[in-house]
Coordinates of C-alpha atoms in Angstrom, one line a residue:
M1107 CA 77.7 134.7 40.3
S1108 CA 77.0 136.2 43.7
Q1109 CA 74.4 138.9 44.3
V1110 CA 75.0 141.8 46.5
A1111 CA 72.8 142.8 49.5
K1112 CA 72.8 146.2 51.1
L1113 CA 73.6 146.8 54.8
F1114 CA 72.0 149.6 56.8
S1115 CA 71.9 150.7 60.4
N1116 CA 68.7 150.6 62.4
G1117 CA 69.3 152.2 65.8
R1118 CA 72.2 150.3 67.3
S1119 CA 71.7 147.2 65.1
Q1120 CA 72.9 146.4 61.6
A1121 CA 70.5 144.9 59.1
V1122 CA 70.7 143.4 55.7
R1123 CA 68.3 144.1 52.9
L1124 CA 67.9 140.8 51.1
P1125 CA 67.1 140.7 47.4
A1126 CA 63.6 139.3 46.7
A1127 CA 65.0 135.9 45.6
Y1128 CA 66.5 135.4 49.0
R1129 CA 63.5 136.4 51.2
F1130 CA 62.5 134.2 54.1
D1131 CA 58.9 133.1 54.7
T1132 CA 59.3 133.3 58.5
K1133 CA 59.6 136.0 61.1
E1134 CA 62.9 134.6 62.6
V1135 CA 66.0 132.9 61.2
F1136 CA 68.9 131.1 62.7
I1137 CA 72.3 132.9 62.3
R1138 CA 75.7 131.5 62.7
Q1139 CA 79.3 132.4 61.7
D1140 CA 81.6 130.1 59.9
P1141 CA 84.7 129.9 62.1
E1142 CA 87.1 129.3 59.2
T1143 CA 85.9 132.1 56.8
G1144 CA 84.0 134.4 59.0
D1145 CA 81.0 134.2 56.7
V1146 CA 77.6 134.9 58.3
I1147 CA 75.0 132.3 57.4
L1148 CA 71.2 132.7 57.8
S1149 CA 69.0 129.7 57.8
R1150 CA 65.3 129.3 57.9
K1151 CA 64.0 128.6 61.4
P1152 CA 61.5 125.7 61.2
V1153 CA 58.1 126.4 62.8
D1154 CA 57.9 122.8 64.1
W1155 CA 60.0 119.7 64.7
D1156 CA 58.7 117.7 61.7
G1157 CA 61.9 118.1 59.7
F1158 CA 64.1 117.0 62.6
F1159 CA 62.1 113.9 63.2
A1160 CA 62.0 113.0 59.5
A1161 CA 65.8 113.3 59.3
L1162 CA 66.1 111.2 62.5
R1163 CA 64.0 108.5 60.9
G1164 CA 66.1 108.5 57.8
A1165 CA 69.4 108.4 59.7
D1166 CA 71.6 105.3 59.2
V1167 CA 72.6 104.6 62.8
P1168 CA 74.7 101.5 63.4
L1169 CA 73.2 99.0 65.8
D1170 CA 76.2 99.2 68.1
F1171 CA 76.2 103.0 68.3
L1172 CA 75.6 102.9 72.1
D1173 CA 76.1 99.8 74.2
K1174 CA 73.9 98.9 77.1
N1175 CA 76.0 100.7 79.7
E1176 CA 76.0 103.9 77.6
R1177 CA 72.2 103.8 77.3
S1178 CA 71.7 103.2 81.0
Q1179 CA 73.7 106.0 82.7
P1180 CA 72.7 107.1 86.2
E1181 CA 70.8 110.3 86.7
Q1182 CA 73.1 113.4 87.1
D1183 CA 72.3 116.5 89.0
R1184 CA 73.2 119.4 86.7
D1185 CA 72.2 123.0 86.2
P1186 CA 70.4 123.0 82.8
F1187 CA 71.2 126.7 82.5
S1188 CA 74.9 126.6 83.2
G1189 CA 76.8 128.5 80.6
W1190 CA 73.7 129.9 79.0
G1191 CA 73.4 133.6 78.3
E1192 CA 71.1 135.9 76.4

């Protein structure tokens, strides 16, 4: 059964009061919206990269995932901030 959380306004922002069982142990969370359902999903923001590297080590990547040419592409001059906004 789903629990219900209360919404409230704080200035021009909307906030969610989470029940104690759903509290996060960090100051920031990742937020995304499911494109199919519109559901808003909060995820714990890791404090370091350890989880990512552990998942990478455990990944089953085929040996032919990238051939020699795909791994050896020439350097490209691109704007790293192109399309980024805050």
